């Protein structure tokens, strides 16, 4: 099979499923790992895919584009891990916290084992599963709703109404994008409404978002920069973004380099 033909097969698979893994393509196409990686490099240079650890995903485009959970879960792995560890340090024993939908909040849920007597309110199916799998004996409140979004969040009038009656010590909010004037955004209108209700229920609002989210704008603003107490991002955040954000909120940057070094040991 010619390189062009292989790349067409790869691109068709990305468009169909949203993501591909190098190992799967090696088996399917009968070529070496290095050959597949060169094909992915070619497609990435053409702007047709976005390279991630171990494979590639579809590119992020319009303000209503919403990649599914599986696609987002393989992006910026080290950054999300570092951010999640730092975010977990914000959680005190005996408190009630909120975790919105998203792959960063899902990663964070796996770092809450050492926080005792914790009540977690979430509308994320994935977050609830992660907490259950880790055998937490305290309370996890799952908000139900009529619609399940591509990020596996439950949204709708029931979830929003439930949130409006709650008072949470800290809410950790995952977002699709962050940019001047637009603030923190999402491509999903229903999820935006639920996340705004989360924000209103919080005594302290913390956004967890890796640096790739900068300059990305979804169709709907969840909250403006001034409405957020703390943003936890990573060292890849550009200097102009740090300056802009620092005028509105507290900013902490996690060091993903340490996570990458741990994984290599």
PDB file of C-alpha atoms in Angstrom, residues 7 47 173:
ATOM      1  CA  UNK A   7      -2.913   8.070   5.003  1.00  0.00           C
ATOM      2  CA  UNK A  47      -3.822  20.160   9.538  1.00  0.00           C
ATOM      3  CA  UNK A 173     -14.896  23.276  36.520  1.00  0.00           C
TER       4      UNK A 173
END
